[in-house]
Short mmCIF file of C-alpha atoms and ligand atoms in Angstrom, two decimals:
data_model
loop_
_atom_site.label_atom_id
_atom_site.label_comp_id
_atom_site.label_asym_id
_atom_site.label_seq_id
_atom_site.Cartn_x
_atom_site.Cartn_y
_atom_site.Cartn_z
CA MET A 1 -28.84 2.47 -7.08
CA ALA A 2 -27.35 3.56 -10.26
CA GLU A 3 -24.69 1.05 -11.41
CA ILE A 4 -20.97 1.48 -11.93
CA LYS A 5 -20.31 1.20 -15.64
CA THR A 6 -17.26 3.23 -16.44
CA ILE A 7 -14.23 3.10 -14.12
CA ALA A 8 -11.16 5.49 -14.63
CA VAL A 9 -7.72 4.68 -13.03
CA ILE A 10 -5.28 7.54 -12.76
CA GLY A 11 -1.64 6.52 -12.71
CA LEU A 12 -0.79 3.25 -14.38
CA GLY A 13 1.81 1.73 -12.51
CA LEU A 14 2.18 -1.39 -10.09
CA ILE A 15 -1.13 -0.78 -8.47
CA GLY A 16 -3.24 1.08 -11.10
CA GLY A 17 -2.29 -1.45 -13.65
CA SER A 18 -3.09 -4.31 -11.39
CA ILE A 19 -6.43 -2.64 -10.74
CA LEU A 20 -7.12 -2.47 -14.48
CA LYS A 21 -5.65 -6.05 -15.14
CA GLY A 22 -7.99 -7.52 -12.58
CA LEU A 23 -11.06 -5.59 -13.85
CA LYS A 24 -10.53 -6.56 -17.41
CA ASP A 25 -13.44 -8.55 -19.00
CA LYS A 26 -15.59 -8.11 -15.79
CA GLY A 27 -18.13 -5.81 -17.90
CA PHE A 28 -16.90 -2.22 -17.10
CA GLU A 29 -15.74 0.26 -19.57
CA LEU A 30 -12.03 1.09 -18.45
CA LEU A 31 -10.19 4.29 -18.87
CA GLY A 32 -6.56 5.07 -18.05
CA ILE A 33 -4.79 8.25 -17.35
CA ALA A 34 -1.04 8.28 -17.14
CA ARG A 35 1.65 11.09 -17.06
CA ARG A 36 3.52 9.64 -20.04
CA LYS A 37 1.98 8.85 -23.35
CA GLU A 38 4.16 5.60 -23.66
CA THR A 39 2.31 4.38 -20.78
CA ILE A 40 -1.18 4.99 -22.29
CA ASP A 41 0.07 3.41 -25.55
CA GLN A 42 1.34 0.25 -23.65
CA ALA A 43 -2.07 0.00 -21.66
CA LEU A 44 -4.04 0.26 -24.94
CA ALA A 45 -1.66 -2.31 -26.71
CA GLU A 46 -2.36 -4.64 -23.77
CA ASN A 47 -5.88 -4.16 -24.15
CA ILE A 48 -6.33 -3.34 -20.41
CA ILE A 49 -8.00 0.04 -21.17
CA ASN A 50 -10.68 1.03 -23.68
CA LYS A 51 -9.53 4.59 -23.79
CA GLY A 52 -6.61 6.50 -22.55
CA SER A 53 -5.21 10.05 -22.03
CA THR A 54 -2.25 12.10 -20.38
CA GLY A 55 -5.27 14.50 -19.41
CA ILE A 56 -7.18 14.18 -16.46
CA GLU A 57 -10.52 15.17 -18.09
CA LEU A 58 -10.93 11.71 -19.68
CA ALA A 59 -11.63 10.58 -15.92
CA CYS A 60 -14.41 12.91 -15.32
CA LYS A 61 -16.93 10.90 -17.25
CA ALA A 62 -16.37 7.89 -14.99
CA ASP A 63 -18.82 6.68 -12.35
CA LEU A 64 -15.76 5.60 -10.40
CA ILE A 65 -12.18 6.79 -10.43
CA PHE A 66 -9.30 5.24 -8.62
CA VAL A 67 -6.47 7.64 -8.03
CA CYS A 68 -3.30 5.45 -8.01
CA THR A 69 -0.64 8.25 -8.76
CA PRO A 70 2.42 8.29 -6.39
CA ILE A 71 1.39 9.16 -2.92
CA ASN A 72 2.70 12.68 -3.00
CA LYS A 73 0.51 13.53 -6.01
CA THR A 74 -2.76 12.12 -4.55
CA ILE A 75 -4.11 15.09 -2.80
CA GLU A 76 -3.17 17.40 -5.99
CA THR A 77 -5.00 15.00 -8.13
CA ILE A 78 -8.15 14.63 -6.02
CA ASN A 79 -8.33 18.49 -5.72
CA LEU A 80 -8.11 18.79 -9.59
CA LEU A 81 -10.82 16.11 -10.00
CA SER A 82 -12.97 17.71 -7.38
CA SER A 83 -14.18 20.58 -9.54
CA LYS A 84 -14.64 18.60 -12.81
CA VAL A 85 -16.32 15.27 -11.92
CA LYS A 86 -20.09 14.62 -12.24
CA PRO A 87 -21.64 15.12 -8.73
CA GLU A 88 -22.54 11.29 -8.27
CA THR A 89 -19.02 10.15 -9.34
CA ILE A 90 -17.24 8.28 -6.62
CA ILE A 91 -13.46 8.93 -6.06
CA THR A 92 -11.26 6.47 -4.09
CA ASP A 93 -7.59 6.26 -3.73
CA VAL A 94 -4.92 3.61 -3.09
CA ALA A 95 -2.40 5.67 -1.07
CA SER A 96 -0.26 3.94 1.83
CA LEU A 97 -1.19 6.58 4.19
CA LYS A 98 -4.56 7.91 4.91
CA GLY A 99 -4.60 10.56 7.72
CA GLU A 100 -3.46 13.73 5.63
CA ILE A 101 -5.56 12.95 2.74
CA LEU A 102 -8.58 12.36 4.80
CA ASP A 103 -7.76 15.51 6.62
CA PHE A 104 -7.80 17.54 3.19
CA ILE A 105 -10.97 16.00 1.90
CA ASN A 106 -12.83 16.60 5.11
CA THR A 107 -11.90 20.27 4.93
CA ILE A 108 -12.55 20.69 1.18
CA GLN A 109 -14.96 23.52 0.16
CA SER A 110 -17.00 21.60 -2.55
CA PRO A 111 -18.36 18.13 -1.64
CA VAL A 112 -16.54 15.37 -3.25
CA ARG A 113 -17.76 11.62 -3.06
CA PHE A 114 -14.50 10.28 -1.64
CA ILE A 115 -13.63 7.26 0.09
CA GLY A 116 -10.09 6.57 1.16
CA GLY A 117 -8.63 3.17 0.07
CA HIS A 118 -5.28 1.16 0.70
CA PRO A 119 -4.82 -2.12 -0.89
CA MET A 120 -2.92 -4.20 1.61
CA ALA A 121 -0.83 -5.88 -1.57
CA GLY A 122 2.09 -4.76 -3.46
CA THR A 123 5.68 -5.59 -4.25
CA GLU A 124 9.04 -3.78 -4.24
CA ASN A 125 8.71 -2.99 -7.90
CA LYS A 126 7.26 -0.01 -9.87
CA GLY A 127 5.38 0.65 -13.27
CA LEU A 128 2.93 -0.92 -15.42
CA ASP A 129 5.24 -3.70 -16.52
CA THR A 130 5.31 -5.27 -12.90
CA SER A 131 1.43 -5.08 -12.36
CA SER A 132 -0.46 -8.27 -12.26
CA GLU A 133 -4.11 -9.41 -12.66
CA ASN A 134 -4.17 -11.32 -9.27
CA LEU A 135 -2.13 -8.97 -7.14
CA PHE A 136 -5.15 -8.37 -4.85
CA GLU A 137 -6.51 -11.87 -4.61
CA GLU A 138 -7.51 -12.67 -0.81
CA ALA A 139 -5.60 -9.22 0.24
CA LYS A 140 -7.23 -7.04 2.57
CA TRP A 141 -8.22 -3.61 1.12
CA VAL A 142 -8.77 -0.85 3.61
CA LEU A 143 -11.56 1.61 3.24
CA THR A 144 -11.58 4.98 5.23
CA PRO A 145 -14.94 6.62 4.42
CA SER A 146 -14.76 10.65 4.64
CA LYS A 147 -17.53 13.01 5.78
CA TRP A 148 -18.78 13.03 2.27
CA SER A 149 -19.28 9.22 1.95
CA ASN A 150 -22.53 7.54 2.22
CA GLN A 151 -23.61 3.80 2.59
CA GLU A 152 -24.57 3.48 -1.01
CA ASP A 153 -21.21 4.61 -2.41
CA LEU A 154 -19.40 2.44 0.06
CA ILE A 155 -21.50 -0.72 -1.22
CA LYS A 156 -20.77 0.24 -4.95
CA LEU A 157 -17.02 0.72 -4.20
CA SER A 158 -16.90 -2.41 -2.21
CA SER A 159 -18.40 -4.50 -4.85
CA VAL A 160 -15.91 -3.37 -7.54
CA ILE A 161 -13.05 -4.06 -5.07
CA GLU A 162 -14.46 -7.53 -4.34
CA LYS A 163 -14.36 -8.33 -8.03
CA LEU A 164 -10.34 -8.05 -7.81
CA GLY A 165 -10.65 -10.77 -5.01
CA ALA A 166 -9.92 -8.44 -2.01
CA LYS A 167 -11.62 -8.34 1.30
CA ILE A 168 -12.75 -4.96 2.64
CA VAL A 169 -11.84 -3.65 6.08
CA ILE A 170 -13.37 -0.36 7.09
CA THR A 171 -11.28 1.68 9.52
CA ASP A 172 -10.56 5.07 10.47
CA PRO A 173 -7.55 6.79 9.02
CA ILE A 174 -5.58 7.64 12.20
CA GLN A 175 -5.81 3.94 13.45
CA HIS A 176 -5.02 2.77 9.80
CA ASP A 177 -1.87 4.82 9.76
CA LYS A 178 -0.73 3.82 13.23
CA ALA A 179 -1.28 -0.09 12.23
CA VAL A 180 0.39 0.28 8.93
CA ALA A 181 3.51 1.83 10.73
CA LEU A 182 3.80 -1.56 12.73
CA ILE A 183 3.13 -3.95 9.61
CA SER A 184 4.46 -2.08 6.39
CA HIS A 185 6.51 0.73 7.35
CA MET A 186 8.67 -0.94 10.20
CA PRO A 187 9.54 -3.94 7.90
CA LEU A 188 10.94 -1.33 5.41
CA PHE A 189 12.72 0.54 8.02
CA LEU A 190 14.24 -2.74 9.62
CA SER A 191 15.15 -4.24 6.15
CA GLN A 192 16.93 -0.98 5.30
CA SER A 193 18.50 -0.91 8.94
CA LEU A 194 19.61 -4.59 8.70
CA PHE A 195 21.33 -4.29 5.14
CA GLY A 196 22.91 -0.89 6.33
CA MET A 197 24.30 -2.35 9.36
CA VAL A 198 25.98 -5.33 7.95
CA LYS A 199 27.28 -3.01 5.10
CA ALA A 200 28.56 -0.70 7.92
CA TYR A 201 29.93 -3.27 10.39
CA PRO A 202 33.10 -2.07 11.96
CA ASP A 203 35.11 -5.03 11.12
CA LYS A 204 35.44 -4.75 7.42
CA ASP A 205 36.56 -8.35 6.80
CA ILE A 206 33.64 -9.92 8.62
CA SER A 207 31.28 -7.69 6.91
CA GLU A 208 32.55 -8.84 3.46
CA LEU A 209 32.72 -12.32 4.47
CA ALA A 210 29.02 -12.10 5.77
CA LEU A 211 27.66 -10.60 2.47
CA THR A 212 29.49 -13.24 0.53
CA LEU A 213 28.05 -16.06 2.68
CA ALA A 214 24.46 -14.39 2.80
CA SER A 215 21.78 -16.63 1.53
CA SER A 216 18.07 -16.98 1.53
CA GLY A 217 17.42 -15.72 5.21
CA PHE A 218 19.36 -12.41 4.64
CA ARG A 219 17.68 -12.17 1.04
CA ASP A 220 14.06 -12.38 2.72
CA MET A 221 14.98 -10.20 5.65
CA THR A 222 16.31 -7.27 3.34
CA ARG A 223 13.91 -7.81 0.28
CA LEU A 224 12.12 -4.70 1.34
CA ALA A 225 15.44 -2.49 1.41
CA THR A 226 14.91 -2.72 -2.57
CA THR A 227 11.60 -1.17 -2.54
CA ASN A 228 11.01 1.70 -4.98
CA PRO A 229 12.84 4.67 -2.93
CA GLU A 230 10.26 7.39 -3.87
CA LEU A 231 7.61 5.26 -2.40
CA SER A 232 9.61 4.20 0.64
CA LYS A 233 10.70 7.90 1.39
CA ASP A 234 7.11 9.22 1.04
CA MET A 235 5.79 6.43 3.31
CA LEU A 236 8.34 6.86 6.08
CA ILE A 237 8.70 10.51 6.06
CA GLN A 238 4.73 11.18 6.06
CA ASN A 239 4.12 8.63 8.70
CA LYS A 240 7.41 9.66 10.74
CA GLU A 241 5.38 10.16 14.01
CA ASN A 242 3.88 6.56 14.00
CA VAL A 243 7.08 5.12 12.75
CA VAL A 244 9.36 6.65 15.39
CA ALA A 245 6.68 5.50 18.10
CA ALA A 246 7.12 2.04 16.67
CA VAL A 247 10.96 2.31 16.55
CA LYS A 248 10.95 3.08 20.19
CA GLU A 249 8.70 -0.08 20.99
CA LEU A 250 11.12 -2.17 19.02
CA LYS A 251 14.00 -0.82 20.80
CA LYS A 252 12.22 -1.89 24.14
CA TYR A 253 11.65 -5.17 22.73
CA LEU A 254 15.06 -5.68 21.43
CA ASP A 255 16.40 -4.87 24.86
CA GLU A 256 14.29 -7.26 26.67
CA LEU A 257 15.03 -10.15 24.29
CA GLU A 258 18.80 -9.36 24.64
CA LYS A 259 18.39 -9.27 28.57
CA GLU A 260 16.60 -12.57 28.41
CA LEU A 261 19.37 -14.12 26.10
CA ILE A 262 22.02 -12.96 28.44
CA GLU A 263 20.32 -13.74 31.80
CA ASN A 264 17.82 -16.44 31.46
CA GLU A 265 18.18 -18.90 28.60
CA GLU A 266 15.06 -20.91 29.65
CA ASN A 267 12.81 -17.88 29.43
CA PHE A 268 14.57 -16.80 26.17
CA GLU A 269 13.81 -20.36 24.62
CA LYS A 270 10.09 -20.01 25.69
CA THR A 271 9.84 -16.49 24.14
CA ILE A 272 11.16 -17.75 20.82
CA GLU A 273 8.94 -20.90 20.78
CA LYS A 274 5.77 -18.92 21.51
CA THR A 275 6.74 -16.25 18.73
CA ALA A 276 7.36 -19.10 16.24
CA SER A 277 4.08 -20.55 16.86
CA GLN A 278 1.98 -17.53 16.81
CA ARG A 279 3.86 -16.48 13.43
CA LYS A 280 3.14 -19.91 11.95
CA LYS A 281 -0.58 -19.68 12.62
CA MET A 282 -0.80 -16.27 11.36
CA TYR A 283 -0.19 -17.49 7.41
CA SER A 284 -1.65 -20.29 5.60
CA SER A 285 0.75 -22.63 3.58
CA GLU A 286 0.05 -20.49 0.38
CA GLY A 287 1.38 -17.37 2.34
CA LYS A 288 -2.06 -15.69 2.96
CA ASN A 289 -2.80 -13.94 6.29
CA VAL A 290 -5.46 -15.97 7.77
CA LEU A 291 -6.42 -13.57 10.63
P1 NAP B 1 4.12 3.09 -9.59
O1 NAP B 1 4.38 1.76 -9.96
O2 NAP B 1 5.53 4.06 -9.48
O3 NAP B 1 2.98 3.91 -10.30
C1 NAP B 1 2.63 5.29 -10.17
C2 NAP B 1 2.30 5.63 -11.64
O4 NAP B 1 1.87 6.98 -11.58
C3 NAP B 1 3.39 5.86 -12.69
O5 NAP B 1 3.39 4.61 -13.59
C4 NAP B 1 3.40 7.12 -13.50
O6 NAP B 1 2.95 6.89 -14.77
C5 NAP B 1 2.02 7.61 -12.89
N1 NAP B 1 2.09 9.03 -12.44
C6 NAP B 1 3.09 9.82 -11.80
N2 NAP B 1 2.77 10.91 -11.67
C7 NAP B 1 1.48 11.18 -12.14
C8 NAP B 1 0.55 12.12 -12.19
N3 NAP B 1 0.78 13.20 -11.78
N4 NAP B 1 -0.75 12.02 -13.06
C9 NAP B 1 -0.87 10.63 -13.48
N5 NAP B 1 -0.08 9.67 -13.30
C10 NAP B 1 0.88 9.76 -12.78
O7 NAP B 1 3.57 3.27 -7.99
P2 NAP B 1 2.63 2.44 -7.31
O8 NAP B 1 3.39 1.41 -6.44
O9 NAP B 1 1.64 1.76 -8.11
O10 NAP B 1 2.00 3.36 -6.22
C11 NAP B 1 1.03 4.17 -6.43
C12 NAP B 1 0.06 4.27 -5.18
O11 NAP B 1 -0.06 2.97 -4.55
C13 NAP B 1 0.92 5.21 -4.07
O12 NAP B 1 -0.06 5.83 -3.63
C14 NAP B 1 1.15 4.06 -3.13
O13 NAP B 1 1.43 4.60 -1.89
C15 NAP B 1 0.25 3.11 -3.30
N6 NAP B 1 0.55 1.70 -2.91
C16 NAP B 1 1.51 1.06 -3.20
C17 NAP B 1 1.72 -0.16 -2.96
C18 NAP B 1 3.18 -0.84 -3.33
O14 NAP B 1 3.42 -1.75 -2.85
N7 NAP B 1 3.89 -0.50 -4.11
C19 NAP B 1 0.88 -0.89 -2.15
C20 NAP B 1 -0.22 -0.34 -1.80
C21 NAP B 1 -0.56 0.98 -2.16
P3 NAP B 1 3.88 7.16 -16.07
O15 NAP B 1 4.26 5.93 -16.57
O16 NAP B 1 2.87 7.83 -17.02
O17 NAP B 1 5.04 8.17 -15.49
#
């Protein structure tokens, strides 16, 4: 099995920068491709890439390419790469949605050794400045093989990702998009809704007082409302069908909980105790998902 020696990252933002920082000093030649020259200069100055360029051609000599551009540029970038890379180059991406990308790859004319990817780690920030070497430690990293993927490529890619401290979960793109609607996109939608509802509360005096009094609970529950709007919009719109289905389920759940609160305090108490205990068991004291 030929070893991976050279790794290219296209898009040096929060995710791409964190991959490079995490792989620094791990024995790879690291190449960086960004849209703006200043980003390349910064990555060279920070010593996280060996070579950089604003042109995609530099990536084509790599054994493995991570496409970390904004989600709406991912297909375009993979398409450009597909006719230029060496036949043995493995291409992966980090986009938060997998269905549309895998549909495109599975119908592409020329074979491309693509395996879809999605690191389940991130923040509400964007850009290289906000990236960090340990962003992926103990995080799950989803891989969705395409029809061109083979077991050998999967093993090679997994071994690089594991060097970042992440744990691989292999799944199907459709299942992935339904699952992330529940745990990534709904929190974003709810965070936006909660903040928006309080701001638009019909009694303006109460709204202003509430926002003045708001402390850590409201801050934690609305943190995601500040997520990079370009990313939020892309994720919610592209995964609209699954998000709408999840919103419907949430409305049902809210109605039931409201009914219990009004009609049966004993059951309501049991429900919130059960949820509190299940939620406590899901995360370690360091905040890592133990499931
Ligand atoms: P980001 O911080 O905004 O970084 C994206 C970078 O891509 C920018 O720094 C920009 O570089 C560069 N770029 C834009 N257009 C490009 C192009 N056409 N070619 C090459 N580079 C280009 O965004 P991010 O949060 O890292 O998101 C990147 C991907 O990660 C998205 O697909 C997203 O779905 C996925 N993801 C994000 C998170 C998260 O929490 N943020 C989590 C998991 C996965 P310049 O500086 O040169 O303009």
